[in-house]
N, CA, C and O of each residue as an XYZ file, in Angstrom:
512
protein
N      62.050    106.473    151.383
C      63.415    107.119    153.371
C      62.426    108.877    152.845
O      62.803    109.436    151.815
N      61.650    109.294    153.396
C      61.503    111.388    153.414
C      62.544    111.685    153.709
O      63.429    111.697    152.854
N      62.883    112.138    155.445
C      64.673    112.281    155.281
C      65.599    111.734    155.345
O      65.758    110.520    155.473
N      66.485    112.696    155.250
C      68.232    112.433    155.728
C      68.437    111.711    156.840
O      68.303    112.032    158.021
N      68.731    110.841    156.410
C      68.279    110.420    158.257
C      69.593    111.001    159.579
O      69.508    111.091    160.804
N      71.150    111.407    158.254
C      71.974    112.219    158.894
C      71.509    113.433    159.937
O      71.549    113.570    161.160
N      71.005    114.316    158.713
C      70.797    115.100    158.448
C      68.565    116.227    158.917
O      68.151    117.370    159.111
N      68.238    115.385    158.871
C      66.942    114.864    158.344
C      66.074    116.110    157.987
O      65.141    116.736    158.491
N      67.095    116.173    156.506
C      67.120    117.123    155.284
C      65.202    116.309    154.686
O      65.517    115.175    154.326
N      64.600    116.362    154.610
C      62.581    116.704    153.292
C      64.707    115.775    152.242
O      65.925    115.953    152.271
N      63.471    114.741    151.456
C      64.145    113.189    150.044
C      63.354    113.577    149.377
O      62.254    113.521    149.925
N      63.322    114.188    147.880
C      61.790    113.667    147.134
C      62.643    112.367    145.917
O      63.505    112.237    145.048
N      61.343    111.494    146.902
C      62.114    110.109    145.379
C      62.434    109.851    145.071
O      63.297    108.984    145.208
N      61.614    110.923    143.561
C      61.765    111.326    142.751
C      63.554    111.422    141.809
O      64.115    111.125    140.754
N      63.828    112.231    143.505
C      64.613    113.021    142.681
C      66.423    112.189    143.278
O      67.601    112.462    143.046
N      65.820    111.301    143.967
C      66.514    110.043    144.862
C      66.744    109.705    143.501
O      67.713    110.075    142.838
N      65.546    108.782    143.008
C      65.460    107.483    142.103
C      67.124    108.612    141.152
O      68.354    108.623    141.204
N      66.265    109.175    140.590
C      66.474    110.162    139.432
C      68.385    109.706    139.315
O      69.113    109.353    138.387
N      68.593    109.964    140.810
C      69.915    110.694    141.416
C      70.685    109.669    141.054
O      71.709    109.875    140.403
N      70.244    108.218    141.485
C      70.781    107.234    142.392
C      70.722    106.194    141.032
O      71.570    105.311    140.901
N      69.798    106.368    140.192
C      69.704    106.147    138.128
C      71.427    106.968    137.844
O      72.228    106.048    137.679
N      71.830    107.745    137.793
C      72.402    108.315    136.933
C      73.772    107.667    137.486
O      74.634    107.130    136.791
N      73.785    107.832    138.869
C      75.253    106.935    139.363
C      75.117    106.004    138.946
O      76.195    105.883    138.364
N      74.506    104.996    138.718
C      74.594    103.866    138.273
C      75.064    103.668    137.242
O      75.830    102.716    137.093
N      74.657    104.741    135.940
C      75.285    104.031    134.689
C      76.726    105.012    134.815
O      77.684    104.239    134.847
N      77.054    106.046    134.873
C      78.582    106.467    135.825
C      79.480    105.141    136.548
O      80.702    104.994    136.531
N      78.973    104.705    136.856
C      79.723    103.476    137.514
C      79.730    102.326    135.552
O      80.703    102.059    134.847
N      78.729    102.090    135.405
C      78.385    100.576    134.224
C      79.402    101.959    133.084
O      79.866    101.392    132.094
N      79.733    103.444    133.117
C      80.972    103.904    132.526
C      81.673    103.438    132.084
O      81.801    103.002    130.940
N      82.688    103.449    133.524
C      83.657    103.593    134.086
C      84.350    101.982    134.101
O      85.563    101.770    134.082
N      83.066    100.707    134.148
C      83.092     99.924    134.344
C      83.463     99.078    132.722
O      84.217     98.119    132.559
N      82.647     99.820    131.672
C      83.271     99.160    130.406
C      84.405    100.500    130.020
O      85.080     99.807    129.259
N      84.745    101.160    129.997
C      86.138    101.953    129.673
C      86.911    101.571    129.750
O      87.808    101.554    128.907
N      86.904    100.972    131.069
C      87.800    100.933    132.228
C      87.903     98.619    131.129
O      88.905     98.019    130.739
N      86.618     98.240    131.090
C      87.243     97.094    129.999
C      87.623     97.062    128.565
O      88.017     96.126    127.870
N      87.328     98.793    128.188
C      87.601     98.219    126.741
C      89.206     98.661    126.546
O      89.864     98.472    125.523
N      89.619     99.224    127.641
C      91.395    100.010    127.448
C      91.979     98.511    127.725
O      92.824     98.114    126.923
N      91.521     97.467    129.016
C      92.004     95.942    129.010
C      92.009     95.446    127.581
O      92.988     94.932    127.039
N      90.988     95.617    127.095
C      90.824     94.714    125.978
C      92.149     95.431    124.902
O      93.140     94.784    124.562
N      91.914     96.694    124.546
C      93.055     97.397    123.785
C      94.494     97.173    123.918
O      95.254     97.277    122.955
N      94.947     96.813    125.308
C      96.082     96.602    125.965
C      96.352     94.909    125.884
O      97.447     94.363    126.021
N      95.077     94.260    125.630
C      95.582     92.460    125.098
C      95.889     92.612    123.950
O      96.786     91.981    123.391
N      94.964     93.749    123.271
C      95.097     93.930    120.956
C      97.099     93.697    121.232
O      97.638     92.636    120.918
N      97.885     94.858    121.827
C      98.872     95.285    121.559
C      99.801     93.667    122.198
O      99.649     93.068    121.133
N     100.191     93.146    122.645
C     100.393     92.096    123.169
C      99.999     90.819    121.939
O     100.842     90.125    121.372
N      98.672     90.758    121.754
C      98.346     89.834    120.951
C      99.726     90.427    119.604
O     100.708     89.778    119.246
N      99.195     92.168    119.016
C      99.704     91.757    117.909
C     101.753     91.869    118.391
O     102.661     91.267    117.816
N     101.812     92.347    118.981
C     103.234     91.567    120.079
C     103.671     90.170    119.379
O     104.167     89.933    118.277
N     103.314     89.401    120.387
C     103.328     88.832    120.746
C     103.754     87.924    118.458
O     104.900     87.709    118.064
N     103.014     87.769    117.952
C     102.278     87.955    116.469
C     103.610     87.776    115.359
O     103.653     87.184    114.280
N     104.827     88.669    116.222
C     106.000     88.918    115.065
C     107.872     88.281    115.144
O     108.977     88.389    114.614
N     106.814     87.345    116.644
C     107.606     85.458    116.931
C     107.324     84.902    115.642
O     106.414     84.849    114.814
N     109.148     84.295    115.935
C     108.793     83.101    114.107
C     107.834     82.292    115.405
O     107.572     82.622    116.562
N     107.540     81.280    114.694
C     105.878     80.119    114.943
C     105.483     80.435    115.795
O     105.809     79.965    116.884
N     104.453     81.539    115.607
C     103.372     82.275    116.447
C     102.572     82.613    115.090
O     102.644     83.734    114.585
N     101.964     81.786    114.647
C     102.068     83.204    113.620
C     100.237     82.638    113.795
O      99.442     83.122    112.990
N      99.909     82.016    114.456
C      98.541     82.052    114.943
C      97.878     83.380    115.862
O      96.749     83.858    115.749
N      98.601     83.653    116.478
C      98.353     84.818    117.304
C      97.755     85.455    116.731
O      96.541     85.331    116.897
N      98.160     86.318    115.905
C      97.467     86.981    114.559
C      96.373     87.266    114.961
O      95.845     88.122    115.672
N      95.985     86.008    114.126
C      94.103     86.324    115.105
C      93.248     86.215    116.015
O      92.063     85.892    116.093
N      94.458     86.706    117.034
C      94.405     85.981    118.577
C      94.510     87.940    118.071
O      93.711     88.235    118.960
N      94.750     88.965    117.589
C      95.084     90.419    117.439
C      94.038     91.157    116.594
O      93.406     92.153    116.944
N      93.956     90.500    115.414
C      92.027     90.427    115.032
C      91.072     90.199    115.944
O      90.356     91.194    116.058
N      90.763     89.336    116.625
C      89.523     89.136    117.306
C      89.917     90.499    117.318
O      89.700     91.449    116.566
N      90.565     90.339    118.391
C      90.889     91.809    120.225
C      90.490     92.810    119.439
O      89.688     93.581    119.968
N      90.946     93.139    117.838
C      90.582     94.874    117.477
C      88.757     94.215    117.099
O      88.085     95.072    117.673
N      88.413     93.872    116.885
C      87.169     94.069    116.852
C      86.703     94.016    117.835
O      85.687     94.667    118.076
N      87.377     93.094    118.892
C      85.997     93.104    119.777
C      86.636     95.106    121.042
O      86.300     95.776    122.019
N      87.268     95.059    120.360
C      88.111     96.467    121.099
C      86.766     97.700    120.687
O      85.993     98.263    121.461
N      86.911     97.840    118.850
C      85.974     97.885    118.306
C      84.401     98.133    118.771
O      83.749     99.177    118.732
N      84.081     97.023    119.151
C      82.364     97.037    119.342
C      81.908     97.779    120.262
O      80.879     98.433    120.428
N      83.497     97.429    121.246
C      83.455     98.136    122.838
C      83.712     98.895    123.152
O      83.789     99.287    124.316
N      84.176     99.881    121.232
C      84.090    101.808    121.891
C      82.753    101.899    121.579
O      82.012    102.108    122.540
N      82.098    101.768    120.180
C      80.534    101.841    119.885
C      79.622    101.826    120.858
O      78.715    102.643    121.017
N      79.943    100.614    121.698
C      78.625    100.124    123.323
C      79.128    101.780    123.715
O      78.313    102.703    123.756
N      80.093    101.896    123.892
C      80.385    102.763    125.286
C      80.050    104.372    124.370
O      79.920    105.140    125.324
N      79.948    104.821    123.700
C      79.944    106.244    123.180
C      77.681    106.226    123.100
O      76.745    106.963    123.410
N      78.013    104.319    122.230
C      75.434    104.641    122.588
C      75.834    104.788    123.405
O      76.009    106.001    123.519
N      76.314    104.064    124.578
C      75.480    103.928    126.275
C      75.742    105.652    127.026
O      74.969    106.510    127.452
N      76.977    105.566    126.916
C      76.867    107.132    128.222
C      78.044    108.274    126.968
O      78.985    109.009    127.268
N      77.649    108.068    126.069
C      78.309    109.815    125.865
C      77.113    111.345    125.900
O      77.231    112.563    125.768
N      75.938    110.306    126.171
C      74.726    111.784    126.323
C      75.219    111.713    128.200
O      74.767    112.718    128.748
N      75.812    111.012    128.971
C      75.144    111.621    129.906
C      76.166    112.440    130.759
O      77.389    112.303    130.798
N      75.161    113.563    131.614
C      76.107    114.913    132.014
C      76.268    114.559    133.720
O      75.354    114.674    134.536
N      77.318    114.218    133.943
C      77.095    114.570    135.635
C      78.883    114.865    135.524
O      79.591    114.935    134.520
N      79.326    115.029    137.346
C      80.567    115.809    137.446
C      81.081    114.409    138.700
O      81.946    114.298    139.569
N      80.011    113.573    138.163
C      81.639    112.362    139.214
C      82.417    112.258    138.849
O      82.285    112.083    137.638
N      83.781    112.238    139.276
C      85.335    112.306    138.565
C      85.016    110.032    138.421
O      85.859    109.383    137.803
N      84.493    109.722    138.696
C      84.716    108.290    137.518
C      84.727    108.306    136.788
O      85.705    107.915    136.150
N      83.425    108.870    136.127
C      82.716    109.081    134.425
C      83.839    109.425    134.233
O      84.551    108.500    133.842
N      84.549    110.799    134.384
C      85.639    111.741    134.050
C      86.668    110.553    133.359
O      86.994    110.482    132.174
N      87.258    109.233    134.990
C      88.286    108.908    134.509
C      87.580    107.809    133.407
O      88.450    107.686    132.545
N      86.206    106.793    132.952
C      85.927    106.240    132.639
C      85.458    106.895    130.896
O      85.067    106.203    129.956
N      85.582    107.811    130.905
C      86.272    109.259    129.445
C      87.175    108.889    129.103
O      87.127    108.097    128.162
N      88.710    109.318    129.774
C      89.812    108.694    129.888
C      90.073    107.530    129.449
O      90.632    107.428    128.357
N      89.725    106.365    130.210
C      90.165    105.038    130.011
C      88.891    104.843    128.255
O      89.295    103.936    127.528
N      87.913    105.399    127.843
C      87.802    105.480    126.766
C      88.883    105.393    125.842
O      89.399    104.377    125.375
N      89.256    107.007    125.567
C      90.118    106.991    124.855
C      91.081    106.928    124.742
O      91.739    107.287    123.766
N      91.565    106.288    126.049
C      92.571    105.870    125.246
C      92.807    104.246    125.210
O      93.910    103.702    125.271
N      91.684    103.663    125.110
C      91.135    102.418    123.184
C      91.237    103.130    122.805
O      92.390    103.489    122.568
N      90.454    103.713    122.532
C      90.773    104.277    121.361
C      92.092    104.760    120.912
O      92.611    104.332    119.881
N      92.469    105.371    121.435
C      94.183    106.056    120.551
C      94.306    104.486    120.108
O      94.231    104.277    118.898
N      94.546    103.006    121.246
C      95.190    102.316    121.116
C      95.070    101.202    119.373
O      95.914    100.599    118.710
N      93.177    101.471    119.201
C      93.087    100.886    118.371
C      93.604    101.831    116.865
O      93.756    101.119    115.873
N      93.823    103.096    116.703
C      93.970    103.871    116.301
C      95.452    103.426    115.551
O      95.766    102.892    114.487
N      95.919    103.780    116.334
C      97.723    103.112    116.342
C      97.946    101.492    116.453
O      99.070    100.990    116.421
N      96.862    100.814    116.574
C      97.284     99.441    115.993
C      96.817     99.161    115.108
O      96.937     98.066    114.559
N      95.874    100.482    114.579
C      94.714    100.003    112.514
C      96.187    100.074    111.596
O      96.134     99.748    110.410
N      97.237    100.427    112.082
C      98.261    100.424    110.896
C      99.879     99.113    111.201
O     100.609     98.622    110.340
N      99.901     99.021    111.953
C     101.117     98.384    112.642
C      99.858     96.999    112.310
O     100.447     96.361    111.437
N      98.848     96.453    112.497
C      98.098     95.582    112.874
C      97.475     94.911    111.249
O      97.522     93.798    110.724
N      96.981     96.072    110.902
C      96.475     95.442    108.821
C      97.643     96.164    108.119
O      97.195     96.569    107.046
N      99.127     96.557    108.262
C      99.266     96.958    107.125
C     101.800     96.043    107.510
O     102.741     95.714    106.788
N     101.526     96.123    108.928
C     102.856     95.880    108.404
C     103.421     94.352    108.681
O     104.561     93.905    108.547
N     102.687     93.972    108.942
C     101.968     92.056    109.421
C     102.806     91.389    107.725
O     103.876     90.813    107.533
N     101.793     91.788    106.864
C     101.337     91.446    105.710
C     102.852     91.791    104.545
O     103.542     91.016    103.884
N     102.905     93.555    104.750
C     104.728     93.578    104.808
C     105.769     93.184    104.727
O     106.364     93.126    103.651
N     106.454     92.668    106.268
C     107.322     91.553    106.180
C     106.996     91.100    105.451
O     107.435     91.356    104.329
N     105.850     89.977    105.692
C     105.824     88.705    104.945
C     106.148     88.621    103.510
O     106.993     87.886    103.000
N     105.066     89.796    102.690
C     105.863     89.799    101.575
C     107.708     89.728    101.737
O     108.289     88.670    101.495
N     108.231     90.585    102.030
C     109.925     90.906    102.322
C     110.444     90.044    102.638
O     111.580     89.881    102.192
N     109.872     89.044    103.579
C     110.634     87.621    103.577
C     110.572     86.596    102.532
O     111.539     85.941    102.143
N     109.454     86.509    102.134
C     109.167     85.892    100.632
C     109.968     85.988     99.736
O     110.379     84.984     99.154
N     110.399     87.315     99.401
C     111.159     88.084     98.610
C     112.769     87.354     98.411
O     113.572     86.820     97.645
N     112.571     87.671     99.319
C     114.113     87.311    100.330
C     114.690     86.249    100.461
O     115.823     85.837    100.710
N     113.180     85.672    100.134
C     113.300     83.696    100.758
C     113.954     83.084     99.472
O     114.962     82.400     99.296
N     112.393     83.907     98.124
C     112.466     83.175     97.081
C     113.799     83.495     96.081
O     114.104     82.896     95.050
N     114.595     84.806     96.818
C     115.464     85.921     95.899
C     116.480     85.289     95.642
O     117.371     85.803     94.966
């Protein structure tokens, strides 16, 4: 296509290809950011369920999703941090990525310090 079918303006194929590639990358950033945020929410679900008695095996779900979210955030940053676009979807992608990062930061002490501390307290109560 060398001209716009709506306004008959000439279209440079190189520029059109560059813009299409940038848009595809922004769309992928949005998808990956949304997935990271969803995984971070699932991580908190696993963490909450791990506090339920008789469900300690669910704690491993928290640990696994914690590291999955960490990897997803690193990959998002490597792939999309340098993308320059004013696409609103990309702004939402950054917001989703930041929410996932915030949830990961909050989950670290909640998931790796408090459960072992609770186990120690319970074992002291039972033994004493």
